[in-house]
Coordinates of C-alpha atoms in Angstrom, one line a residue:
X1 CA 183.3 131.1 139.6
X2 CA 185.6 129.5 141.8
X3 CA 186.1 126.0 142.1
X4 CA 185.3 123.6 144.7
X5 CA 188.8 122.0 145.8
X6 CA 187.6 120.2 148.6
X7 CA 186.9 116.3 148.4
X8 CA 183.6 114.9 147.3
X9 CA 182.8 112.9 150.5
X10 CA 180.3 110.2 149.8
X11 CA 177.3 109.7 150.7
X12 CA 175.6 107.5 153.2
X13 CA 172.8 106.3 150.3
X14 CA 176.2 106.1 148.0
X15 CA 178.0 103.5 150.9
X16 CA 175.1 102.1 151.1
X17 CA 174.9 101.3 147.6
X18 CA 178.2 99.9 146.8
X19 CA 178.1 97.8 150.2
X20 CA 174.7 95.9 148.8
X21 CA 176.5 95.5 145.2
X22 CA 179.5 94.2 146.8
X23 CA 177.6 91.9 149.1
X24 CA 175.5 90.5 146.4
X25 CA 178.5 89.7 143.8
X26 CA 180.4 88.2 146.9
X27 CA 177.4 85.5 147.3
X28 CA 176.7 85.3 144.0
X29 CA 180.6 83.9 143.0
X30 CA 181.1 82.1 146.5
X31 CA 177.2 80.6 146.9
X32 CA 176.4 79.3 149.6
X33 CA 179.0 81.6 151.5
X34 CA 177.7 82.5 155.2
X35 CA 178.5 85.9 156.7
X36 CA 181.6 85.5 157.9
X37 CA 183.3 84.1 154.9
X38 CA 181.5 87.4 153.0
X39 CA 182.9 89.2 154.8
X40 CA 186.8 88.7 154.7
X41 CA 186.1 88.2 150.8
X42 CA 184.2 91.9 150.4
X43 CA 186.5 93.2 152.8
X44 CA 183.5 94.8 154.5
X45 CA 182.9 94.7 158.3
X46 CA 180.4 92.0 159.7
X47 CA 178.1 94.6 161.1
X48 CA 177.8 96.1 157.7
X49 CA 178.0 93.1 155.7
X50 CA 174.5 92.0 158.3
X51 CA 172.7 95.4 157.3
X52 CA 173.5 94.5 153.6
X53 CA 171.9 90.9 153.6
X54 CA 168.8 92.4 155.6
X55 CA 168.1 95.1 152.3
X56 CA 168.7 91.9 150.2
X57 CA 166.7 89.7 151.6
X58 CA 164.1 91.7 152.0
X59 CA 164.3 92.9 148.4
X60 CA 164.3 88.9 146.9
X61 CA 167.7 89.3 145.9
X62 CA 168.4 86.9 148.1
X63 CA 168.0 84.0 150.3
X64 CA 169.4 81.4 152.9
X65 CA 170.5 78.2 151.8
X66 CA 171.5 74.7 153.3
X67 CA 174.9 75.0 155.0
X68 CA 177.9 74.0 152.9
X69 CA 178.4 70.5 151.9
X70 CA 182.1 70.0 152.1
X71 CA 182.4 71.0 155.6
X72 CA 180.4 71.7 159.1
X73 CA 178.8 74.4 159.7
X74 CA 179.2 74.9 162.9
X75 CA 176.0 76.6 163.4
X76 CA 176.6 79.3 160.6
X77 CA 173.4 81.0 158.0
X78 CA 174.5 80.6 154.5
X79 CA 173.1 82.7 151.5
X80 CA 172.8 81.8 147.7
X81 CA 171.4 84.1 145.1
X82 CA 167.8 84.0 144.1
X83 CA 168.2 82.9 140.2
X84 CA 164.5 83.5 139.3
X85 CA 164.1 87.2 140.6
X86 CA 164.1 87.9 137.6
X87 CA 164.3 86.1 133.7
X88 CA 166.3 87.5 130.2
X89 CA 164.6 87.5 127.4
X90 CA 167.4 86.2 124.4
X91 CA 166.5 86.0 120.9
X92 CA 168.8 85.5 117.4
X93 CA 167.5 86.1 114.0
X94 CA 169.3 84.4 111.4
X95 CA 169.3 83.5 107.7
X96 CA 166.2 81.3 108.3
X97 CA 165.4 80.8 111.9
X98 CA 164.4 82.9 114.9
X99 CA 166.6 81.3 118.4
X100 CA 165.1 82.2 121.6
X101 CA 165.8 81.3 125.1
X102 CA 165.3 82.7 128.8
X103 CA 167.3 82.6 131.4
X104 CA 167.5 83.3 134.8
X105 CA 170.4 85.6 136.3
X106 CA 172.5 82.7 137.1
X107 CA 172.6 82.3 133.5
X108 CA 170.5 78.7 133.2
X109 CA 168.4 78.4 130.7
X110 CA 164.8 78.0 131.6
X111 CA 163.6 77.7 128.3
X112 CA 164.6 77.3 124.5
X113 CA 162.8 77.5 121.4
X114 CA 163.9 77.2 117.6
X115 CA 161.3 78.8 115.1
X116 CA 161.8 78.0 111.5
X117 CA 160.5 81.4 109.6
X118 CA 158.3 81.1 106.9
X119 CA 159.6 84.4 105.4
X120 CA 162.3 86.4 107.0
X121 CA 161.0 90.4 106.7
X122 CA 161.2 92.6 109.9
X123 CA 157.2 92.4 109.7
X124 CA 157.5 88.5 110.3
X125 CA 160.5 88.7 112.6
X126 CA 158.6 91.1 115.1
X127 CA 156.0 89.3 115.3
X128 CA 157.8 85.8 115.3
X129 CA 159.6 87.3 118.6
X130 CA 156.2 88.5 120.4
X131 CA 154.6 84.5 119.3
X132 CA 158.7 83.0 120.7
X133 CA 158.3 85.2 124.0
X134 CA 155.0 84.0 125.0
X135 CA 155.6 80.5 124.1
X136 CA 159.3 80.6 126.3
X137 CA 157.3 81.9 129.4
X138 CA 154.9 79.2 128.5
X139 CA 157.6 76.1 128.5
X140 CA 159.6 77.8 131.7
X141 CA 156.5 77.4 134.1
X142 CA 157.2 81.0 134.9
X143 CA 155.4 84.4 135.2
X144 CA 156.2 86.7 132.2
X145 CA 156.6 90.0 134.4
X146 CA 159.7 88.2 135.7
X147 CA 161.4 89.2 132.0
X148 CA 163.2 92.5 133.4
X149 CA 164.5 93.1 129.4
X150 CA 165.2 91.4 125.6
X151 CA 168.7 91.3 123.5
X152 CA 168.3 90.4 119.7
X153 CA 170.8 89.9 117.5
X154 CA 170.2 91.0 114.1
X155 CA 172.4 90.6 110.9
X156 CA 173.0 94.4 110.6
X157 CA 174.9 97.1 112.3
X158 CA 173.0 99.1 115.0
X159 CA 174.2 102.7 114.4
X160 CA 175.4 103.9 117.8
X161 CA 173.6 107.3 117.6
X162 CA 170.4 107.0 115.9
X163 CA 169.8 103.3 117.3
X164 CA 168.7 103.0 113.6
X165 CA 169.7 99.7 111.9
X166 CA 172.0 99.3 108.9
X167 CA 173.5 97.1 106.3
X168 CA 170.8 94.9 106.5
X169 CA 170.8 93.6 103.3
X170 CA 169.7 89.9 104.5
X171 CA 166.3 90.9 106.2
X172 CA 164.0 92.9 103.7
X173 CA 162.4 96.0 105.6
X174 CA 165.2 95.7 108.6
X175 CA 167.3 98.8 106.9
X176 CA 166.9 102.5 108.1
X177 CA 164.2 101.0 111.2
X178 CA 164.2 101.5 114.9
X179 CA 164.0 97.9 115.1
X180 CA 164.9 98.2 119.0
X181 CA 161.8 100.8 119.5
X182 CA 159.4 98.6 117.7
X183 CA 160.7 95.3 120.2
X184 CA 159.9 97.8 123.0
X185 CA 156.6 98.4 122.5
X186 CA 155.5 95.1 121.0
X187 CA 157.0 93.5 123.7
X188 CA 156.1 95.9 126.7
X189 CA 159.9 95.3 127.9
X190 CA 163.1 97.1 127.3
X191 CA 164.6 95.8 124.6
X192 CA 168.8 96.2 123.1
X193 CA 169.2 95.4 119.6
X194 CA 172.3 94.4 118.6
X195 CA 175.1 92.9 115.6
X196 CA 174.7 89.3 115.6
X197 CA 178.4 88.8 115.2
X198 CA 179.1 91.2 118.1
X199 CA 177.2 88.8 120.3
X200 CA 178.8 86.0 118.9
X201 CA 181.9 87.0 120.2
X202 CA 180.1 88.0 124.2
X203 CA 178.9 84.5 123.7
X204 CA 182.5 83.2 123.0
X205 CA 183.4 85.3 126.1
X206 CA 180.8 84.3 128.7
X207 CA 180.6 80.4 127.7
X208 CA 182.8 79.5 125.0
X209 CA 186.4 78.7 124.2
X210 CA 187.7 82.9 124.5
X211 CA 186.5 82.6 128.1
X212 CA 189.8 84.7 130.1
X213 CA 191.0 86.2 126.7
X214 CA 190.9 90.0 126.9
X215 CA 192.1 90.3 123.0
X216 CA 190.2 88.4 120.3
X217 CA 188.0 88.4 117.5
X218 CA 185.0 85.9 116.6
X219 CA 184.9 85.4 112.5
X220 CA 181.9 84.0 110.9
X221 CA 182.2 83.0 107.9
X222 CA 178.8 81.9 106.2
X223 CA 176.6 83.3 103.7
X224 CA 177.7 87.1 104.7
X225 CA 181.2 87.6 106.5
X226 CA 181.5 90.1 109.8
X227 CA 183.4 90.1 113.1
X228 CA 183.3 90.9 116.3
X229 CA 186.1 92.5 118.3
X230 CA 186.4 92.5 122.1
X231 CA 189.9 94.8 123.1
X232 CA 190.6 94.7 127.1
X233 CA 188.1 92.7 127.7
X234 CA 185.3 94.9 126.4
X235 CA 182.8 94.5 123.2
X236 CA 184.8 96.8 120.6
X237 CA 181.8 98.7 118.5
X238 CA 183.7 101.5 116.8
X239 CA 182.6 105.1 116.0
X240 CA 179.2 104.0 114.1
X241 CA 179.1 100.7 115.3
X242 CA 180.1 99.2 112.8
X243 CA 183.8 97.9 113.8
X244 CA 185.1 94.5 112.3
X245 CA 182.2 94.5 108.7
X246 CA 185.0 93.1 106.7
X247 CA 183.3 92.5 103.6
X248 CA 185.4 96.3 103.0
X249 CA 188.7 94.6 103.7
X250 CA 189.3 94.3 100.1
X251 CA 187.8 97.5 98.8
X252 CA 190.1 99.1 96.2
X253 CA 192.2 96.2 95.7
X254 CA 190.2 94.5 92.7
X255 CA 190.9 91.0 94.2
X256 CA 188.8 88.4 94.7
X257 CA 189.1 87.8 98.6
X258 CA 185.3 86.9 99.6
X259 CA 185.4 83.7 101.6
X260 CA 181.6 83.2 102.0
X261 CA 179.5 80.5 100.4
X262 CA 178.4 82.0 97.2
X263 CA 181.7 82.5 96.4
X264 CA 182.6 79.3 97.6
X265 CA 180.2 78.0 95.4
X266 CA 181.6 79.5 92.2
X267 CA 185.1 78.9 92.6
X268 CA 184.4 75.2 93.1
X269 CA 182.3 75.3 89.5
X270 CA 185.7 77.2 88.2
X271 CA 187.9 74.4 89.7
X272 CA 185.2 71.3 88.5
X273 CA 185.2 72.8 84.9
X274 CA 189.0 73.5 84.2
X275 CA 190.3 71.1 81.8
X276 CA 191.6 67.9 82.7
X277 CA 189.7 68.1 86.0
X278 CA 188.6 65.5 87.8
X279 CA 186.2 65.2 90.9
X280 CA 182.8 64.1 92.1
X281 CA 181.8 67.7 92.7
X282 CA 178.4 68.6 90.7
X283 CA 176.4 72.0 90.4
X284 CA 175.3 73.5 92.2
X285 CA 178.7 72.5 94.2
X286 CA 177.0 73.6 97.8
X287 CA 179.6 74.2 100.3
X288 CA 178.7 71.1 102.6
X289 CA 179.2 69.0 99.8
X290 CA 182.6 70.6 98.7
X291 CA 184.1 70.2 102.7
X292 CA 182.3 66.1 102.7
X293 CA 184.2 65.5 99.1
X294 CA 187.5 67.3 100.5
X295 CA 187.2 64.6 103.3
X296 CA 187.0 62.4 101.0
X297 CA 189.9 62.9 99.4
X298 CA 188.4 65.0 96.2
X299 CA 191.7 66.7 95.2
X300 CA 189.8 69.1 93.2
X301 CA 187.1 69.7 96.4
X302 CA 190.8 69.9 98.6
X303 CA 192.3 72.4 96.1
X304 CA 188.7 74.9 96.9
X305 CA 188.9 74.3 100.5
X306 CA 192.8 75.4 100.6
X307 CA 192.1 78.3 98.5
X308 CA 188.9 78.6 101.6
X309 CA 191.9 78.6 104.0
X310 CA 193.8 81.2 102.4
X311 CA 190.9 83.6 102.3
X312 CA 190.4 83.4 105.7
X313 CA 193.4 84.0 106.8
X314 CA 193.5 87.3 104.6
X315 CA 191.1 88.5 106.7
X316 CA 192.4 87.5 109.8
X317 CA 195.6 89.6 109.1
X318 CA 194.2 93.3 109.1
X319 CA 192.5 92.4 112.7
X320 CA 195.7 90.4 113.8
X321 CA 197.9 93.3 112.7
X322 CA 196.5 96.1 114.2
X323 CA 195.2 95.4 116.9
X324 CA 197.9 92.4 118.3
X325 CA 195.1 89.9 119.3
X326 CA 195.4 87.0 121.6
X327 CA 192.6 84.7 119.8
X328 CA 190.1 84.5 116.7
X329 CA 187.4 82.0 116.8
X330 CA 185.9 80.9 113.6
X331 CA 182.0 80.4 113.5
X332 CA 179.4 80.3 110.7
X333 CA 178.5 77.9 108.5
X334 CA 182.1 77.8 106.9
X335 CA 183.9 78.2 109.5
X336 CA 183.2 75.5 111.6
X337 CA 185.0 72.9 109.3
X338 CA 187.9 73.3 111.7
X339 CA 189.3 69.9 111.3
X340 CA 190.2 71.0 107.5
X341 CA 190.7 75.0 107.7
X342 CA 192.8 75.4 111.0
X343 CA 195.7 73.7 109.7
X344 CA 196.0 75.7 106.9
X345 CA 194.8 79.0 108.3
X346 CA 197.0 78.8 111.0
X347 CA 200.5 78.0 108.6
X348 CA 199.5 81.4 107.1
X349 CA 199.1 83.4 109.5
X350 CA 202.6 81.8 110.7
X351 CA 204.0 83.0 108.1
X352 CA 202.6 86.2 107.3
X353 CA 202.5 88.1 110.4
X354 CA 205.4 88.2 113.6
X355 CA 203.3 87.7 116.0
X356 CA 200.2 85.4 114.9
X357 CA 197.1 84.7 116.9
X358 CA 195.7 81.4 118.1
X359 CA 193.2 79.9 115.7
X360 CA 190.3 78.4 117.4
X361 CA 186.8 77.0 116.1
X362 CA 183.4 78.1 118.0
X363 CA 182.8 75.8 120.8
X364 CA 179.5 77.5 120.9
X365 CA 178.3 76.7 117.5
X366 CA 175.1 77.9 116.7
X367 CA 174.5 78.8 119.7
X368 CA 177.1 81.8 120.1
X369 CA 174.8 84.4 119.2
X370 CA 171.9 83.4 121.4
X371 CA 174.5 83.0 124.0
X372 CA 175.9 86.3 123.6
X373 CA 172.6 87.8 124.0
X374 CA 171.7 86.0 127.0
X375 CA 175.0 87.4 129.0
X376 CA 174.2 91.0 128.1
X377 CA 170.7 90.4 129.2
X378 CA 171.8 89.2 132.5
X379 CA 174.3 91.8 133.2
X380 CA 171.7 94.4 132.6
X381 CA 169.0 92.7 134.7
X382 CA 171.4 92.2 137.5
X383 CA 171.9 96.0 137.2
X384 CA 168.4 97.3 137.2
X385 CA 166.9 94.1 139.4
X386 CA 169.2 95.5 142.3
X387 CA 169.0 98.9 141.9
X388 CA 164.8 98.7 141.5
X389 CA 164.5 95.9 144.3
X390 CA 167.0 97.1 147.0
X391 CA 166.2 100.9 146.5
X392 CA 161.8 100.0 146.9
X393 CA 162.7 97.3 149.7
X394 CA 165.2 100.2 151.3
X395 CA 161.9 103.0 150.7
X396 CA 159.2 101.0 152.3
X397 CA 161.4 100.8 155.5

């Protein structure tokens, strides 16, 4: 067979295309922008940007707004996008709550819910989602068929090839399931399961304080201990999807590295009952009450939370070291006791690596993962809103 060395010319459906796309993201970052100013920023011809707005507005995409406000018009039709053409379906399933929002393609919220879980099993989370969906659509004043998909973070790694969910130790029934499957038909929507800390660190990235950072990693520290890595700019998974589970950082070592609460916990009782101790710290020395006695002055509840520090930043240094990162934002329960933890942390990794990164707390809190979801949601809907509006609008022509 001989191959075909011409050029691939394309198409007029393909210009087409890329004209609308490049139309639409030129309104939707300059809102209300009128056609001339859409124009020189696309690059795109005025007759061409004018057949682009007529498949748009015709498919609901968008509309025509109110001139600009900070200057005349001078007869000119501005656009905006239409937020509502369609809603994202958000949803994070923690430790003992179920977070749900929707939003519209601008991002907004339109609706929030926190559901406190009477047991946490994938049987009760599933349906806890279906019960948070309908009560969202409820409190937004909106049609449900607006919801073009769902994104739910779960505590778990979503293997990249079977879609099957492991090391999901924290949710009973949640291992070895097609938890994404079982959202689909439940909810009658396309759904994308995903790590919770891996849309932490989106959230960080959309909203939070790593927005412009192409090199970073978001570390929570909590009850379990995971990170998410985002390399160029883009959500690092690795080869099973399972990229930054550093609970293995220490594997082989035999050291006692593990900077979550339970072990938290039991070093403060080690500290507390040494001889000669002494400190207001009582069993069963919970975490908040070792970081309010360490404010307090509590040298013993000081000496835990240093030790805290160093932990952390033992785990900051494998990710720091190979892959030269710009940022890590700490988040979980821990870690957002920045005012006594970046210090220290921060001196370490000074001293332990050339080139250390910048130490940040979540500006997101607990909202990160819910946030997270929310901007994958929307870049998928904007996706499959255009290409399922534009291409019906273009076919009924």
């Amino acid at each position: 067979m001989v191959a075909d060395s011409a050029p691939r010319r394309a198409t007029a459906p393909l210009l087409k295309d890329l004209n609308e796309r490049t139309v639409l993201e030129a309104i939707r970052s300059g809102a209300p922008i009128s056609r001339a100013e859409i124009s020189r920023r696309a690059g795109i011809s005025k007759p061409t940007v004018s057949l682009a707005l007529q498949s748009l507005l015709e498919a609901g995409l968008v509309r025509e707004a109110v001139h600009d406000p900070d200057g005349p018009s001078y007869g000119a039709v501005f656009f905006e996008p239409v937020a509502d053409a369609a809603l994202v379906l958000g949803v994070d399933v923690g430790a003992r709550f179920l977070r749900g929002a929707l939003c519209d393609l601008t991002g907004a919220i339109r609706a929030r819910h926190d559901v406190e879980l009477p047991v946490v099993d994938a049987a009760t989370v599933l349906e806890a989602v279906i019960g948070l969906r309908d009560a969202l659509v409820l409190a937004a004043g909106l049609p449900g068929d607006l919801i073009d998909g769902a994104v739910v973070g779960v505590p778990g790694v979503v293997d990249a090839a079977s879609g099957l969910v492991r090391l999901a130790d924290n949710v009973p029934g949640l291992e070895g399931t097609a938890f994404g499957d079982e959202l689909e038909v439940q909810l009658g929507l396309p759904a994308q399961v995903e790590n919770d800390i891996n849309l932490a660190a989106l959230g960080e990235q959309w909203r939070g304080v790593a927005r412009g950072v192409d090199d970073f990693a978001f570390l929570s520290i909590g009850t379990g201990l995971g990170a998410g890595v985002v390399l160029h700019g883009e959500l690092h998974r690795g080869r099973h999807g399972a990229a930054g589970e550093l609970d293995y950082v220490g594997a082989g070592l035999g050291l006692d590295l593990d900077p979550c609460a339970e072990a938290v916990s039991g070093f403060a009782a080690e500290m507390a009952g040494a001889p000669g101790a002494s400190t207001a710290l009582t069993a069963p020395y919970d975490v908040r009450d070792v970081f309010a006695a360490a404010r307090g002055g509590d040298a013993v509840a000081h000496a835990v939370v240093e030790e805290e520090a160093r932990r952390i930043a033992l785990h900051i240094v494998p990710l720091a070291a190979v892959n030269d990162l710009a940022l890590v934002v700490l988040g979980g329960g821990l870690g957002a006791n920045g005012d006594l933890l970046l210090g220290p942390v921060r001196e370490r990794l000074a001293q332990w690596v050339p080139y250390p990164p910048r130490v940040e707390v979540s500006s997101l809190g607990e909202a990160a993962v819910l946030t997270g979801a929310l901007s994958v949601g929307v870049g998928r809907a904007l996706d499959s809103v255009f290409v399922n509006r534009a291409r019906a609008a273009r076919n009924s022509a």
